[in-house]
Coordinates of C-alpha atoms and ligand atoms in Angstrom, one line a residue:
M20 CA 105.2 27.9 133.2
R21 CA 105.5 30.0 136.4
V22 CA 108.4 29.8 138.8
L23 CA 108.3 30.5 142.6
S24 CA 110.9 30.3 145.2
G25 CA 112.0 32.0 148.4
T26 CA 114.1 32.1 151.5
R27 CA 113.5 32.9 155.1
P28 CA 114.8 36.2 156.4
T29 CA 116.4 34.9 159.5
D30 CA 119.8 36.2 158.5
R31 CA 121.6 37.9 155.6
L32 CA 122.3 35.5 152.8
H33 CA 125.5 33.5 152.5
L34 CA 127.4 31.7 149.9
G35 CA 125.5 28.5 150.6
N36 CA 122.3 30.3 149.7
L37 CA 123.9 31.9 146.6
L38 CA 125.3 28.7 145.2
G39 CA 122.5 26.4 146.3
A40 CA 119.7 28.6 145.2
L41 CA 120.2 32.2 143.9
E42 CA 122.5 31.3 141.1
N43 CA 119.9 29.0 139.8
W44 CA 117.1 31.6 140.2
K45 CA 119.1 34.1 138.3
K46 CA 119.3 31.8 135.3
I47 CA 115.7 30.7 135.5
Q48 CA 114.4 34.3 135.6
S49 CA 115.4 34.8 132.0
E50 CA 113.5 31.7 130.9
H51 CA 110.2 31.9 132.9
E52 CA 107.9 34.3 134.6
S53 CA 109.4 34.2 138.1
F54 CA 108.3 35.1 141.6
F55 CA 111.0 35.4 144.3
M56 CA 109.7 35.8 147.8
I57 CA 111.1 36.8 151.2
A58 CA 109.3 34.3 153.5
D59 CA 108.9 36.4 156.6
W60 CA 106.0 34.3 157.9
H61 CA 108.2 31.3 157.6
A62 CA 110.9 33.1 159.6
L63 CA 108.4 33.7 162.3
T64 CA 107.8 29.9 162.7
T65 CA 111.2 29.6 164.4
E66 CA 111.9 33.3 165.4
Y67 CA 108.7 34.3 167.0
E68 CA 110.5 35.2 170.2
R69 CA 112.8 37.5 168.4
S70 CA 110.4 38.7 165.8
K71 CA 111.5 42.4 166.0
S72 CA 114.6 41.8 163.8
I73 CA 112.7 40.2 160.9
R74 CA 111.8 43.5 159.2
S75 CA 115.3 44.7 159.0
T76 CA 116.5 41.3 157.7
V77 CA 113.9 41.5 155.0
R78 CA 115.6 44.6 153.7
E79 CA 119.0 42.9 153.8
V80 CA 117.7 39.9 152.0
A81 CA 116.1 42.0 149.3
A82 CA 119.5 43.7 148.8
D83 CA 121.1 40.2 148.7
Y84 CA 118.6 39.1 146.0
I85 CA 119.4 42.1 143.9
G86 CA 123.1 41.8 144.5
A87 CA 123.0 38.2 143.4
G88 CA 121.5 39.3 140.1
L89 CA 117.8 39.0 140.4
D90 CA 116.3 41.7 138.2
P91 CA 113.3 43.5 139.5
E92 CA 112.4 44.5 136.0
R93 CA 112.1 40.9 135.0
S94 CA 111.2 39.0 138.2
V95 CA 108.6 39.7 140.9
I96 CA 110.5 40.2 144.2
F97 CA 108.1 40.5 147.1
V98 CA 107.5 39.9 150.8
Q99 CA 105.3 37.0 151.8
S100 CA 103.3 38.7 154.5
H101 CA 102.4 41.5 152.1
V102 CA 100.4 39.0 150.1
P103 CA 97.6 37.8 152.4
A104 CA 96.3 35.3 149.8
H105 CA 99.2 33.0 151.0
A106 CA 97.7 32.8 154.4
E107 CA 94.1 32.3 153.2
L108 CA 95.2 29.4 150.9
H109 CA 97.2 28.0 153.8
L110 CA 94.0 27.9 155.8
L111 CA 92.1 26.2 153.1
L112 CA 94.8 23.6 152.6
S113 CA 95.1 23.0 156.3
M114 CA 91.6 21.5 156.2
I115 CA 92.7 18.7 154.0
V116 CA 96.2 17.9 155.2
P117 CA 96.3 14.8 157.4
I118 CA 98.5 15.5 160.5
P119 CA 100.7 12.4 160.0
W120 CA 101.9 13.9 156.7
L121 CA 103.4 16.7 158.8
T122 CA 104.7 14.8 161.8
R123 CA 106.6 12.3 159.7
N124 CA 108.3 15.0 157.6
P125 CA 112.1 14.5 158.1
T126 CA 112.9 18.2 158.1
Y127 CA 110.4 18.7 160.9
K128 CA 111.9 15.9 163.1
E129 CA 115.4 17.1 162.4
Q130 CA 114.6 20.8 163.3
L131 CA 112.8 19.8 166.5
K132 CA 116.0 18.0 167.6
E133 CA 118.5 20.6 166.4
L134 CA 116.9 23.8 167.5
K135 CA 116.7 22.9 171.2
D136 CA 117.0 26.5 172.4
R137 CA 113.4 27.3 171.4
D138 CA 110.0 25.7 171.7
L139 CA 109.0 24.5 168.3
G140 CA 106.0 22.5 169.6
T141 CA 103.7 25.0 168.0
Y142 CA 100.8 24.8 165.6
G143 CA 102.5 27.2 163.2
F144 CA 105.8 25.2 163.0
L145 CA 104.0 22.0 162.3
G146 CA 102.2 23.7 159.5
Y147 CA 105.4 25.1 158.0
P148 CA 105.2 22.8 154.8
V149 CA 101.5 23.6 154.4
L150 CA 102.3 27.3 154.2
Q151 CA 105.1 26.5 151.8
A152 CA 102.7 24.5 149.6
A153 CA 100.4 27.5 149.7
D154 CA 103.3 29.8 148.6
I155 CA 103.8 27.7 145.6
L156 CA 100.3 26.8 144.7
V157 CA 98.9 30.3 145.0
Y158 CA 101.0 31.2 141.9
R159 CA 100.1 27.8 140.3
A160 CA 103.9 27.5 139.9
G161 CA 105.1 24.5 138.0
L162 CA 108.8 24.9 138.8
V163 CA 110.4 25.5 142.2
P164 CA 114.2 26.0 142.1
V165 CA 115.5 25.0 145.6
G166 CA 118.4 23.3 147.3
Q167 CA 118.6 19.7 148.2
D168 CA 117.3 20.3 151.8
Q169 CA 113.9 21.4 150.5
L170 CA 113.0 18.2 148.6
P171 CA 110.8 16.8 151.4
H172 CA 108.8 20.0 151.4
L173 CA 108.4 19.9 147.7
E174 CA 107.2 16.3 147.8
L175 CA 104.6 17.4 150.4
A176 CA 103.5 20.3 148.2
R177 CA 102.8 17.8 145.4
E178 CA 100.9 15.5 147.7
I179 CA 98.8 18.5 148.9
A180 CA 98.1 19.6 145.3
R181 CA 97.0 16.1 144.4
R182 CA 94.7 15.8 147.4
F183 CA 93.1 19.1 146.6
N184 CA 92.6 18.1 143.0
F185 CA 91.2 14.8 144.0
L186 CA 88.7 16.3 146.4
Y187 CA 87.6 19.3 144.5
G188 CA 88.5 18.7 140.9
T189 CA 91.8 19.4 139.0
F190 CA 93.0 22.9 139.8
F191 CA 96.6 23.0 140.9
P192 CA 99.5 21.9 138.8
E193 CA 101.9 19.6 140.7
P194 CA 105.1 21.6 141.2
E195 CA 108.4 20.2 140.1
H196 CA 111.7 21.0 141.7
R197 CA 114.9 22.0 140.0
L198 CA 118.2 21.6 141.8
T199 CA 121.4 23.6 141.3
E200 CA 124.3 22.0 139.5
A201 CA 127.0 23.6 141.6
P202 CA 128.5 21.2 144.2
R203 CA 127.3 21.9 147.7
V204 CA 129.7 24.0 149.7
G205 CA 130.2 23.7 153.4
G206 CA 130.9 26.4 155.9
L207 CA 134.3 27.4 157.4
D208 CA 134.3 24.3 159.7
G209 CA 133.2 22.0 156.9
R210 CA 129.7 21.6 158.3
K211 CA 126.7 22.8 156.4
M212 CA 126.9 26.6 156.0
S213 CA 124.4 28.0 158.6
K214 CA 123.9 30.9 160.8
S215 CA 123.5 28.6 163.8
Y216 CA 127.0 27.2 163.3
N217 CA 128.5 30.7 162.9
N218 CA 130.5 29.4 159.8
C219 CA 129.1 31.6 157.0
I220 CA 130.6 33.8 154.4
Y221 CA 128.0 36.4 153.7
L222 CA 127.3 38.1 150.3
A223 CA 127.8 41.4 152.2
D224 CA 131.2 40.4 153.6
D225 CA 134.0 42.7 152.4
E226 CA 137.2 41.5 150.8
K227 CA 139.1 41.5 154.0
A228 CA 136.5 39.5 155.9
V229 CA 136.4 37.0 153.1
K230 CA 140.2 36.6 153.1
Q231 CA 140.3 36.1 156.9
K232 CA 137.4 33.7 156.8
V233 CA 139.0 31.6 154.1
A234 CA 142.2 31.6 156.0
S235 CA 140.4 30.0 158.9
M236 CA 138.8 27.2 156.9
V237 CA 139.4 23.6 157.8
T238 CA 141.2 21.6 155.1
D239 CA 142.1 17.9 154.9
P240 CA 142.5 16.9 158.6
Q241 CA 145.1 14.3 157.7
R242 CA 147.4 16.8 156.2
K243 CA 149.4 17.7 159.3
L244 CA 152.7 18.7 157.8
R245 CA 153.4 20.9 154.8
T246 CA 155.1 17.9 153.3
D247 CA 152.1 15.6 153.7
P248 CA 150.2 15.1 150.4
G249 CA 146.6 16.4 150.7
R250 CA 143.2 14.9 149.6
P251 CA 141.3 17.6 147.7
E252 CA 138.2 15.4 147.5
V253 CA 137.7 15.8 151.3
C254 CA 138.8 19.5 151.4
N255 CA 136.1 22.2 151.4
V256 CA 138.7 24.7 150.1
F257 CA 138.9 22.6 147.0
T258 CA 135.1 22.6 146.6
F259 CA 135.3 26.3 146.4
H260 CA 138.2 26.1 143.9
K261 CA 135.9 24.0 141.7
I262 CA 133.4 26.9 141.6
V263 CA 135.4 30.1 141.6
N264 CA 138.8 28.9 140.1
R265 CA 137.6 26.5 137.5
D266 CA 140.4 26.9 135.0
Q267 CA 143.0 26.0 137.7
V268 CA 141.3 23.1 139.3
E269 CA 143.6 20.5 137.8
T270 CA 146.7 22.3 138.9
V271 CA 145.3 22.8 142.4
H272 CA 144.5 19.1 142.5
R273 CA 147.9 18.0 141.3
E274 CA 149.8 20.3 143.5
C275 CA 147.8 19.4 146.6
T276 CA 148.1 15.6 146.1
T277 CA 151.9 16.0 145.5
A278 CA 152.4 18.4 148.4
A279 CA 153.7 21.0 145.9
R280 CA 151.4 23.6 147.4
G281 CA 150.7 24.4 151.0
C282 CA 147.2 25.1 152.4
V283 CA 148.1 28.7 153.2
E284 CA 148.9 29.7 149.6
C285 CA 146.1 27.5 148.3
K286 CA 143.6 29.4 150.5
A287 CA 145.0 32.7 149.5
E288 CA 144.6 31.9 145.8
M289 CA 141.0 30.7 146.4
A290 CA 140.2 33.8 148.5
A291 CA 141.4 36.1 145.7
R292 CA 139.3 34.3 143.1
L293 CA 136.3 34.2 145.5
N294 CA 136.6 38.0 146.0
Q295 CA 136.7 38.5 142.2
Y296 CA 133.5 36.4 141.9
M297 CA 131.8 38.3 144.7
D298 CA 132.8 41.8 143.6
P299 CA 129.9 42.5 141.2
I300 CA 127.5 41.1 143.8
R301 CA 128.8 43.4 146.5
E302 CA 128.7 46.3 144.1
R303 CA 125.1 45.8 143.1
R304 CA 124.2 45.2 146.7
A305 CA 125.8 48.4 147.9
A306 CA 124.3 50.4 145.1
V307 CA 120.7 49.4 145.8
M308 CA 121.2 49.9 149.6
S309 CA 122.6 53.4 149.1
R310 CA 119.6 54.7 147.1
K311 CA 117.2 55.8 149.8
G312 CA 113.8 54.2 149.5
R313 CA 114.8 52.1 146.5
I314 CA 114.4 48.7 148.2
E315 CA 111.0 49.7 149.5
E316 CA 110.0 50.8 146.1
I317 CA 111.1 47.5 144.5
L318 CA 109.3 45.4 147.1
A319 CA 106.1 47.5 146.9
G320 CA 106.1 46.9 143.1
G321 CA 106.7 43.2 143.6
D322 CA 104.0 42.9 146.3
Q323 CA 101.4 44.4 143.9
K324 CA 102.2 42.1 141.1
A325 CA 102.2 39.1 143.4
Q326 CA 98.9 40.1 144.9
A327 CA 97.2 40.3 141.5
V328 CA 98.2 36.7 140.6
A329 CA 97.7 35.2 144.1
N330 CA 94.2 36.8 144.5
E331 CA 93.0 35.3 141.3
T332 CA 94.2 31.8 142.2
L333 CA 92.7 32.1 145.6
A334 CA 89.3 33.1 144.2
G335 CA 89.5 30.0 141.9
A336 CA 90.4 27.7 144.7
K337 CA 87.6 28.9 147.0
D338 CA 85.2 28.5 144.2
K339 CA 86.4 24.9 143.6
V340 CA 85.9 24.1 147.3
G341 CA 82.4 25.7 147.2
L342 CA 82.9 28.8 149.4
Ligands
LIG417 N1 111.5 26.6 153.3 C1 112.3 27.4 152.4 C2 113.7 27.5 153.0 O1 113.9 27.3 154.2 C3 111.8 28.8 152.2 C4 110.5 28.8 151.5 C5 109.3 29.2 152.0 C6 110.3 28.3 150.1 N2 108.3 29.0 151.0 C7 108.9 28.5 149.9 C8 111.1 27.8 149.1 C9 108.3 28.2 148.7 C10 110.5 27.4 147.9 C11 109.1 27.6 147.7 O2 114.7 27.8 152.3
SF4_418 FE1 142.8 21.7 150.6 FE2 144.3 23.3 149.1 FE3 145.3 22.3 151.4 FE4 144.9 20.7 149.4 S1 146.3 22.4 149.4 S2 144.3 20.3 151.5 S3 143.0 21.6 148.4 S4 143.6 23.8 151.1

C-alpha cells in the first residue's frame, strides 16, 4: 500500500506540524512506500498575492522534513508543482465534483471567515480539496497520515474516488487516514499553533529562542499565586511535558496540583527537555542546509520518482474516462 501526505509551504514548520504529522510520517516511511510532498500549489490558493516567498519556503520546509527524520533514501520527497500530473488529474476530477460538495466543506467555510485579510472568493480556493484529492489519487495512495484538521478533506477525497469509480469503472482505491497518537499541542497562547496567531515554536528555533518562548507560555489561568494549586489538565505546558518529559509526568502532575512547584521552574524543566528532543532535528536540519545544492538534489530526485508514478496513474485515469 502506498502512502501520500504533504504540507503547504506557507511558513517554516513548527512543533504542531511535527507532532501532528511528521512524527507519524517518519514511522510510516519504514512500513510503506511513501510520498511526502511540499504542496506549493496549495500554498498559492491563499498566498497568491505574496507568491514570491513560496519558493524559499519550499526549501525551508524540505529542510524541516529532513530534520524531522524523513529519509530521502527511503521516501520520495518532492514538490507538488514539479509534478504536472497532479494538475491534470485535478482538472479531470473537477468535471465530476458537484459544487455543493465544496461549498459545504467546513474547512472552506471556516477559512473564508478566518482569513479576512485576503480575498478567498476564488475558483482555485474553492477547488482546494479537489486538488488535494488529486494529490492522493494520482499515487493511488491507500493511506494518508494527517492531523485531525484534515479529516473533512480526506472524506471528500474518498467521495471523489467513489464518484470516479462509479462513473468510469473501479480505478482508484479509497484512501484511509491515519491520525497521530500524540496529544494535540497548542501554541504559546494556548490557541492552535499557527503562523497567523504568531504563537509557534519552529523546528529551526535555537535553544535560546525555545527557552524564551516556553517562558512566555500561558499556563492555568486560575493559578494566580505561587501557592495556588494548578490544574495540569488545562495547562498547555503540561501537554508538552506529556510528550517530551514522559518519565516525569506523574511528578509534574503531583507537584503542580499540590503547589509544590511553580510555573517558572516547571517551564524551565520542560524547555530543557524540549530542547533535548529538538537537538537531533536541528542538527539534521542544519547539516542538510549547509551542503550547497543538497536540498535541490534531494527534491530533483524525488520529483522524478513522483512523476513516474503519477504519469502512469494519469494515463490510466484518462483511459478510463475515454480520452
Ligand atoms: N491540506 C493539507 C494541509 O493544509 C496539505 C495537503 C495538500 C495534503 N495535499 C495533501 C495533505 C494531500 C495530505 C494529502 O496540511
Ligand atoms: Fe502548568 Fe506546570 Fe504551572 Fe502546573 S506548574 S500550571 S503544569 S506550568
